[in-house]
mmCIF file of C-alpha atoms in Angstrom:
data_model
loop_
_atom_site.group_PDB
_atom_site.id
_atom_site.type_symbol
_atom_site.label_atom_id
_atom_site.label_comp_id
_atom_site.label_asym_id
_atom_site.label_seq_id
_atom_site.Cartn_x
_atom_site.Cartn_y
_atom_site.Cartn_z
ATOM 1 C CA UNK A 1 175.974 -120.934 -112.357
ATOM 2 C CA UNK A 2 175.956 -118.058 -114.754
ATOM 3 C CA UNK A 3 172.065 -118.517 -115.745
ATOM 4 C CA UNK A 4 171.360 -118.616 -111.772
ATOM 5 C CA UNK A 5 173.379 -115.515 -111.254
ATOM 6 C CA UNK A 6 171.292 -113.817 -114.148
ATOM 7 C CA UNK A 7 168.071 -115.130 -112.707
ATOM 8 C CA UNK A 8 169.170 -113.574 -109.385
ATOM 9 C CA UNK A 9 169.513 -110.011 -110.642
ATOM 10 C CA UNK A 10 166.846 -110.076 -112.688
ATOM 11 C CA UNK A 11 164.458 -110.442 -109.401
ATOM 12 C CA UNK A 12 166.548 -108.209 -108.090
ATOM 13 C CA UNK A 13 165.407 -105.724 -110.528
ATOM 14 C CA UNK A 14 161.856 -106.815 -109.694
ATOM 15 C CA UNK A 15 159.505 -104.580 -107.733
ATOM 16 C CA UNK A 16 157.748 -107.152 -105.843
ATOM 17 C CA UNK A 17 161.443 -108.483 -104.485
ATOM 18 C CA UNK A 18 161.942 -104.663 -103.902
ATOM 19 C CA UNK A 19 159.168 -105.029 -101.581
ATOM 20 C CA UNK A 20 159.305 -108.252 -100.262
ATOM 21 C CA UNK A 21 163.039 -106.744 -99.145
ATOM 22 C CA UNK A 22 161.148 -103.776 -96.922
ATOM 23 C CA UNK A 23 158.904 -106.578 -95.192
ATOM 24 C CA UNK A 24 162.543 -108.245 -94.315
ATOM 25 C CA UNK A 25 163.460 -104.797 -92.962
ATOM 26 C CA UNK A 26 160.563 -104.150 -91.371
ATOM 27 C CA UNK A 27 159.574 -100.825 -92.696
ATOM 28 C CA UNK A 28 156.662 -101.654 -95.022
ATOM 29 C CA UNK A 29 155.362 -103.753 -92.158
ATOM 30 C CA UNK A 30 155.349 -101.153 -89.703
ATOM 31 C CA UNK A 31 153.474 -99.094 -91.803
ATOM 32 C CA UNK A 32 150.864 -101.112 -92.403
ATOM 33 C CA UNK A 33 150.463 -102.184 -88.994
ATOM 34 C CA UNK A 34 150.323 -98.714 -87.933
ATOM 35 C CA UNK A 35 147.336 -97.761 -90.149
ATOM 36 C CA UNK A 36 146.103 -100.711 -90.102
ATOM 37 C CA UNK A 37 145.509 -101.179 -86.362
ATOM 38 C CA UNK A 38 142.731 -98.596 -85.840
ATOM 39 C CA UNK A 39 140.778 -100.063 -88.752
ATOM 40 C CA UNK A 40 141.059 -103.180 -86.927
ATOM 41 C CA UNK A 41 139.480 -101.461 -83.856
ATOM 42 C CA UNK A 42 136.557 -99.596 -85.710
ATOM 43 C CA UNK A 43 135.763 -103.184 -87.219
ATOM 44 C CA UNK A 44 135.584 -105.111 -84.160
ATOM 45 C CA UNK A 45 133.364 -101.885 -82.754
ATOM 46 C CA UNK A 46 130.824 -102.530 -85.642
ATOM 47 C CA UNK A 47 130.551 -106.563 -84.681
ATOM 48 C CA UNK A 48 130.286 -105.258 -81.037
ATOM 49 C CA UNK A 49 127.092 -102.994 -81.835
ATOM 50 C CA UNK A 50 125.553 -106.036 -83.622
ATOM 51 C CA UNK A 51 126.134 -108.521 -80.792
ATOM 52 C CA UNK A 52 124.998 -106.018 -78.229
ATOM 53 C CA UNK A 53 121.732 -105.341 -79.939
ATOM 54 C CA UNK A 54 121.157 -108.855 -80.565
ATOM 55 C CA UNK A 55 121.524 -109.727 -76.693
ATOM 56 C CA UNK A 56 119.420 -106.682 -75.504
ATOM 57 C CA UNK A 57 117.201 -107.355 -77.796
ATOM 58 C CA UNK A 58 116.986 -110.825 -77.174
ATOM 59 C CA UNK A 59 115.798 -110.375 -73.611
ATOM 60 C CA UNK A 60 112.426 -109.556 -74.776
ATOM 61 C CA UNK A 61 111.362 -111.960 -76.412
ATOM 62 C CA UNK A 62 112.371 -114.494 -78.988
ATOM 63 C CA UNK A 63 110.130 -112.528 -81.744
ATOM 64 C CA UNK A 64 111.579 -109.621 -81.271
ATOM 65 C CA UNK A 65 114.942 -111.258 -81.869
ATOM 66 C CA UNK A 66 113.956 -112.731 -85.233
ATOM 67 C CA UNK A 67 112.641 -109.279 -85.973
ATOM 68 C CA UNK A 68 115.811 -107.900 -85.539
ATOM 69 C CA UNK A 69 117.360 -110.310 -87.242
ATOM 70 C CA UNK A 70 115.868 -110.272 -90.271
ATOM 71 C CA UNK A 71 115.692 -106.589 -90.346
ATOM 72 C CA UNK A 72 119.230 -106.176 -89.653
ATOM 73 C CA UNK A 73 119.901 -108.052 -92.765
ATOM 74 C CA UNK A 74 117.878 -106.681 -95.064
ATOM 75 C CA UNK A 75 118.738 -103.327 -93.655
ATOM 76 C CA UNK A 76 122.482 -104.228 -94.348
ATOM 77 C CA UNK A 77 121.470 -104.726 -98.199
ATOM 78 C CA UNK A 78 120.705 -101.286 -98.510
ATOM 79 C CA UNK A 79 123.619 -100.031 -96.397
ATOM 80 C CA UNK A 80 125.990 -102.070 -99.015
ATOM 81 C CA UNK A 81 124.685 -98.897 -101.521
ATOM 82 C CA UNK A 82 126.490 -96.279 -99.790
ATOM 83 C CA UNK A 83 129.175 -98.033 -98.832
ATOM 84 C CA UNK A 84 130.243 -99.403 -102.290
ATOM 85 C CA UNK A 85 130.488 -96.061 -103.677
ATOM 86 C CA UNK A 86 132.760 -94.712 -101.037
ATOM 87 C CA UNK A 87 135.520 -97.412 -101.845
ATOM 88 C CA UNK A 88 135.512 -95.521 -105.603
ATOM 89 C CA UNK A 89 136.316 -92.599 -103.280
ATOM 90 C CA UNK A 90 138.602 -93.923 -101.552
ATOM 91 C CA UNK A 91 140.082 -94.847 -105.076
ATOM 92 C CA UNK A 92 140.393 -91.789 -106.507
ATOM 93 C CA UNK A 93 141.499 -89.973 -103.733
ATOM 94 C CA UNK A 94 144.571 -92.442 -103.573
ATOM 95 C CA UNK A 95 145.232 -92.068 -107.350
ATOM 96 C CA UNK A 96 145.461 -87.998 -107.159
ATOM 97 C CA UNK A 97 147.324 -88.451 -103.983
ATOM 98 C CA UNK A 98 149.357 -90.927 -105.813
ATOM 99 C CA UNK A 99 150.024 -88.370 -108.515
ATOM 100 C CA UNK A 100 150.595 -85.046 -106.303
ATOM 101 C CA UNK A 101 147.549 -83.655 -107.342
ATOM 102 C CA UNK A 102 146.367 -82.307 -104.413
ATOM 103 C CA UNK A 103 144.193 -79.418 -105.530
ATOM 104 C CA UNK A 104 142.335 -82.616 -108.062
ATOM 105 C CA UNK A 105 142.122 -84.820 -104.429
ATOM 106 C CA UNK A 106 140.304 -81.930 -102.456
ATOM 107 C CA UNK A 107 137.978 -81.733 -105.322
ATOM 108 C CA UNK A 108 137.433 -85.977 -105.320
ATOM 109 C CA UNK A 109 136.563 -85.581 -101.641
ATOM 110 C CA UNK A 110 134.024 -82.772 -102.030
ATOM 111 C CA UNK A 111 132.073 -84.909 -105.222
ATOM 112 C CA UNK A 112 132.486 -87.902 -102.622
ATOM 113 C CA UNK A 113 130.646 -85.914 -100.084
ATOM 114 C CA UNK A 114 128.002 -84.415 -102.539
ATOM 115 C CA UNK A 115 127.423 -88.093 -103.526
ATOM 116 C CA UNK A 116 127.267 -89.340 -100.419
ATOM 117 C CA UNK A 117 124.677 -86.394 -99.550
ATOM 118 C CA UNK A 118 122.448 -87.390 -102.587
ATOM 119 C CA UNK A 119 123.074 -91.009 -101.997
ATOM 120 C CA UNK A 120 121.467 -91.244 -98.515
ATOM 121 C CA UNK A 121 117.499 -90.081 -99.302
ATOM 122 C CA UNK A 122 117.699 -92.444 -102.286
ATOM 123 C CA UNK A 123 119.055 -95.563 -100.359
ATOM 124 C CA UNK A 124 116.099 -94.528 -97.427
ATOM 125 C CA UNK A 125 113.464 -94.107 -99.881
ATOM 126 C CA UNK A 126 114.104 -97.646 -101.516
ATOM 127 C CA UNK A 127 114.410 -99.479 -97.912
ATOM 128 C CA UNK A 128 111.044 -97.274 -97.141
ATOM 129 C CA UNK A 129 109.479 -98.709 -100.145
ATOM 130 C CA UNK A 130 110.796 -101.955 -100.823
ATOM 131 C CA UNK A 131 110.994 -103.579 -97.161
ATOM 132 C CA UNK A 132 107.266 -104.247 -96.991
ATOM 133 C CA UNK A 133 107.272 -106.223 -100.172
ATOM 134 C CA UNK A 134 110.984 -107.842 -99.267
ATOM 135 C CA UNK A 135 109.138 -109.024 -95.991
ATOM 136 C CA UNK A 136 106.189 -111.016 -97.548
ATOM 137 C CA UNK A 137 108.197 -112.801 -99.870
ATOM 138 C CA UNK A 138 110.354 -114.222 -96.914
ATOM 139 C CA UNK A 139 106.941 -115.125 -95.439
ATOM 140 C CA UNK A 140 107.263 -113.231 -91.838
ATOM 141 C CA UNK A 141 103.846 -112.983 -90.083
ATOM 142 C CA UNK A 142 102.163 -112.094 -87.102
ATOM 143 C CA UNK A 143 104.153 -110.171 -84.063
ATOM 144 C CA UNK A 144 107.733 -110.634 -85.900
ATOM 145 C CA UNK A 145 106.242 -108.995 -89.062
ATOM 146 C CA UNK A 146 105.221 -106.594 -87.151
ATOM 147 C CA UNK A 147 108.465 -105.913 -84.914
ATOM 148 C CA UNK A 148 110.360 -105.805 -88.443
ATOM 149 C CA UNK A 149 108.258 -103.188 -89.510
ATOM 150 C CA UNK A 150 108.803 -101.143 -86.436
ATOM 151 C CA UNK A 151 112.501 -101.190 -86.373
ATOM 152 C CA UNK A 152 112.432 -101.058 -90.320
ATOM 153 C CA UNK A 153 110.857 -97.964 -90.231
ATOM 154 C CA UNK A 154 112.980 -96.329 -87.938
ATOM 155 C CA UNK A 155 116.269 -97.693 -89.439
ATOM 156 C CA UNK A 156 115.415 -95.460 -92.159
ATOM 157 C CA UNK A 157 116.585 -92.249 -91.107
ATOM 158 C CA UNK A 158 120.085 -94.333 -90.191
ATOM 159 C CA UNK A 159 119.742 -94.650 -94.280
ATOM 160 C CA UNK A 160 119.340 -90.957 -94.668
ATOM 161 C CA UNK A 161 123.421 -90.479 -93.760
ATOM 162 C CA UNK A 162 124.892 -93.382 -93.832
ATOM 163 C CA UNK A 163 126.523 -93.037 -97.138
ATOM 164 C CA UNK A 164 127.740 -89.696 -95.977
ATOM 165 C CA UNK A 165 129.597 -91.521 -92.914
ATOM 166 C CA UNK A 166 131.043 -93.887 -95.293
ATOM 167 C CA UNK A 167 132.522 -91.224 -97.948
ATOM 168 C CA UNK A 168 133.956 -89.630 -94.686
ATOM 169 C CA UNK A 169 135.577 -92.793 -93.597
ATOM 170 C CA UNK A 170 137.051 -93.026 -97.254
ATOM 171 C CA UNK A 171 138.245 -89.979 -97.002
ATOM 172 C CA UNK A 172 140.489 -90.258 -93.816
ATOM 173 C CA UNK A 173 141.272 -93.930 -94.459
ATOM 174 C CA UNK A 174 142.428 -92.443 -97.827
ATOM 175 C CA UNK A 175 144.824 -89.975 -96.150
ATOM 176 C CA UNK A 176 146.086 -92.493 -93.714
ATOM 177 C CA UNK A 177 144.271 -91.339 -90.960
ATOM 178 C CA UNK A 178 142.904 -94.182 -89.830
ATOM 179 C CA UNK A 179 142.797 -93.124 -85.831
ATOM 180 C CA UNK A 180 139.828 -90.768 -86.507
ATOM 181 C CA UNK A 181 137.788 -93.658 -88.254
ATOM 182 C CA UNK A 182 138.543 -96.253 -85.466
ATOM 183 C CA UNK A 183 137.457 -93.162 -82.714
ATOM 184 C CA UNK A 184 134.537 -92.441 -84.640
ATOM 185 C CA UNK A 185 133.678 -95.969 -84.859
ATOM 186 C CA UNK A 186 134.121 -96.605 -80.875
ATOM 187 C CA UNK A 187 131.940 -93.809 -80.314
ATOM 188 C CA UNK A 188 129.143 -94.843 -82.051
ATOM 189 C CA UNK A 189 129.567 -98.050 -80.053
ATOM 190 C CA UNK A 190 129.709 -96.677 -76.995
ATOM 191 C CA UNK A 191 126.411 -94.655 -77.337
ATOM 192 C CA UNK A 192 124.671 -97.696 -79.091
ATOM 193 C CA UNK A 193 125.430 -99.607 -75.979
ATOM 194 C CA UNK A 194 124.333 -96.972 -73.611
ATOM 195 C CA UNK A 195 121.226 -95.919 -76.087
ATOM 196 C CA UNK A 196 120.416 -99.337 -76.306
ATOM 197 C CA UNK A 197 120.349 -100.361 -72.268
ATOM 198 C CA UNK A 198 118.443 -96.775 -71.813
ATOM 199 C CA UNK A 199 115.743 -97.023 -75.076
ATOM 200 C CA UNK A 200 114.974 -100.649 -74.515
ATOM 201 C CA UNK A 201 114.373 -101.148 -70.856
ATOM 202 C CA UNK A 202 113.320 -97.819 -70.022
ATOM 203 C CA UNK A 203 116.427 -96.806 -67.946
ATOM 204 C CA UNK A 204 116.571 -93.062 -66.237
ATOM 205 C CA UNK A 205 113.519 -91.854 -66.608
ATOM 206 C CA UNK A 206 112.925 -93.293 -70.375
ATOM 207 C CA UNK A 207 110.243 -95.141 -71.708
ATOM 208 C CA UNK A 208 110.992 -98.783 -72.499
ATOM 209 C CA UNK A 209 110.819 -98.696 -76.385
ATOM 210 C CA UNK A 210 111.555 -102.249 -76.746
ATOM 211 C CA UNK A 211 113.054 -103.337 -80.549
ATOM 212 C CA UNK A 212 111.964 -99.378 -81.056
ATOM 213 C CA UNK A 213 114.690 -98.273 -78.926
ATOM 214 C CA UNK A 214 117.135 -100.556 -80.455
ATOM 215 C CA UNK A 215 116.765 -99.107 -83.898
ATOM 216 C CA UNK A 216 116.618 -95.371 -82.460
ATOM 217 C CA UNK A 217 119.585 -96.064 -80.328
ATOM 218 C CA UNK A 218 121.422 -96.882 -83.933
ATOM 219 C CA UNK A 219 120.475 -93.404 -85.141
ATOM 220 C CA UNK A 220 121.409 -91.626 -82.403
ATOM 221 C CA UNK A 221 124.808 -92.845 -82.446
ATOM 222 C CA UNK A 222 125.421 -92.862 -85.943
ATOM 223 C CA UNK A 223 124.139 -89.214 -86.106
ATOM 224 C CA UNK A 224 126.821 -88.548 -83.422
ATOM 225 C CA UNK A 225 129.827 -90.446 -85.170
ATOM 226 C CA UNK A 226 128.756 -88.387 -88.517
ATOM 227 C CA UNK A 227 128.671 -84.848 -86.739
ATOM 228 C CA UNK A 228 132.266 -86.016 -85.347
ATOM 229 C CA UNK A 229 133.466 -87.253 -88.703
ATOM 230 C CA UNK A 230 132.387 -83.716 -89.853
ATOM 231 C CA UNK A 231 133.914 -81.815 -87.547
ATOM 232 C CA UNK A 232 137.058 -83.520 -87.781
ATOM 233 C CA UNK A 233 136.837 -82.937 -91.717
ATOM 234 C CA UNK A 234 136.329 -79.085 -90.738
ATOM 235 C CA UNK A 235 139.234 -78.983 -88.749
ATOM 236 C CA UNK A 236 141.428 -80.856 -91.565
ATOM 237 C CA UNK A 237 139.927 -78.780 -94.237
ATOM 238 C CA UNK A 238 143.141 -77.036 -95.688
ATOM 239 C CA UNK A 239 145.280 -80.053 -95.573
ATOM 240 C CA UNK A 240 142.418 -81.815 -97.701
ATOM 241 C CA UNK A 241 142.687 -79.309 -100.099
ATOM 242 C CA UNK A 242 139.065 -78.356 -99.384
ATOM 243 C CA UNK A 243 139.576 -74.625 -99.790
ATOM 244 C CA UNK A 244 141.562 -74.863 -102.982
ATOM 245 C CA UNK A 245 139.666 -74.786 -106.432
ATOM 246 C CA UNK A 246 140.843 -77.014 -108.929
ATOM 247 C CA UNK A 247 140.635 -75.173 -112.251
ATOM 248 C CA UNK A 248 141.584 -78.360 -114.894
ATOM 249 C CA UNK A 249 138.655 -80.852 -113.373
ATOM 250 C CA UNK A 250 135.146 -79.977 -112.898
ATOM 251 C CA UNK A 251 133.070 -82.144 -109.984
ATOM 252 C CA UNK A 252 131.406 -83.736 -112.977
ATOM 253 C CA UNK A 253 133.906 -85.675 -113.651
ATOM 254 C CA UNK A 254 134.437 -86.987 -110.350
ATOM 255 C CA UNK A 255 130.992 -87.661 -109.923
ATOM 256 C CA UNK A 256 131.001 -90.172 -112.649
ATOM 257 C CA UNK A 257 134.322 -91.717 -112.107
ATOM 258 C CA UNK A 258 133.248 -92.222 -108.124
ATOM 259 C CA UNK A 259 130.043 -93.773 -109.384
ATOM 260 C CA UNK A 260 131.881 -95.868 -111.768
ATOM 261 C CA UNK A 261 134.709 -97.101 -108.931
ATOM 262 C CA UNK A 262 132.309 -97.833 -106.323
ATOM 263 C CA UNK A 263 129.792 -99.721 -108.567
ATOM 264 C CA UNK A 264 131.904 -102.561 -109.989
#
């Protein structure tokens, strides 16, 4: 009985019965629930825009709906760019924040967002480049080649800021505000759904763009959810720390150990 009451307050003394003890309470829980929710939301808005441009897109014909499909995943390779580096944001930003360095966190967002600016002609000019190759060796011919190219070619200027959307995501998912990245997210949704009925079928007055409008409709809203995300970073700029130099840490060194968090 002794060893079993020694064994007892030894995992008593343990941090993961510490907070296996707040689940039981409910307060660790809560909290993730409560920031988790939105992200939740802005993930189920992404599979939404997917579905909806597959079924609008699928109404014109069958070969434009392999075009999109195999568009939509290469495209989705070269998204994967931008969005691995913000998770090393998002990593850093929690370790100053872990630490109380605020001042060092301002500076990790603004080498996220310089990153994330320099990041998004780069990933654009590969997808430019490499797409036409990428297509002939998966063999597409004909009209779907052709479709692929179209909305290819488009999607490219989505490339030109979507690593700047994802830093921003980082950074508010980072600071537990996870309701602006779930309202940016439904936003974009909710113009790529409205772009998407008006740019393919010619609705209001529009010309009927076809797969064209599809991929247009995706920079539209994405350029929309950005300019939010911005704004909202404006507004928030003092309790980032954006406005505060930090003297000890220079933005090289952030730019490095982004780059190094968001590549493995």
């Amino acid at each position: 009985m002794q060893a079993v009451w020694r064994a007892v307050k030894i995992c008593k003394k343990n941090s993961m019965f510490r907070i296996f003890r707040q689940f039981r309470k409910g307060r660790a829980a809560r909290r993730i629930v409560a920031f988790g929710w939105p992200l939740v939301l802005a993930s189920l808005s992404q599979t939404l825009v997917a579905n909806v441009d597959a079924a609008m897109v699928g109404r014109i014909s069958l070969d434009a709906l392999a075009a999109l499909g195999v568009a939509s995943t290469v495209m989705h390779f070269f998204l994967i760019i931008g969005n691995g580096l913000s998770f090393g944001l998002n990593a850093s930003i929690s370790a100053e924040l872990g630490t109380n360095s605020h001042a060092r966190s301002g500076r990790a967002v603004l080498s996220g967002l310089r990153i994330g600016l320099a990041a998004g002609p780069v990933v654009a000019l590969l997808a430019w480049s490499l797409t036409p190759a990428i297509y002939s060796i998966m063999g597409l011919r004909g009209t779907v080649l052709e479709l692929a190219m179209q909305y290819s070619r488009i999607f490219c200027a989505f490339l030109l800021i979507a690593p700047l959307q994802s830093m921003l995501n980082s950074t508010f998912a980072a600071h537990t505000h996870t309701r602006i990245v779930m309202i940016s997210a439904i936003l974009m949704a909710t113009l790529n759904v409205i772009g998407n009925y008006v740019l393919i079928f010619g609705k209001w007055g529009f010309p009927a763009l076809g797969i064209e409008g599809a991929a247009w409709a995706s920079v539209i809203s994405m350029a929309a959810s950005a300019s939010f995300l911005l704004a909202a970073m404006w507004s928030r700029r003092r309790t980032y720390h954006l406005d505060r130099p930090c003297p000890d840490t220079g933005i090289r060194y952030f730019l490095v150990r982004i780059s190094q968090l968001g590549m493995t």
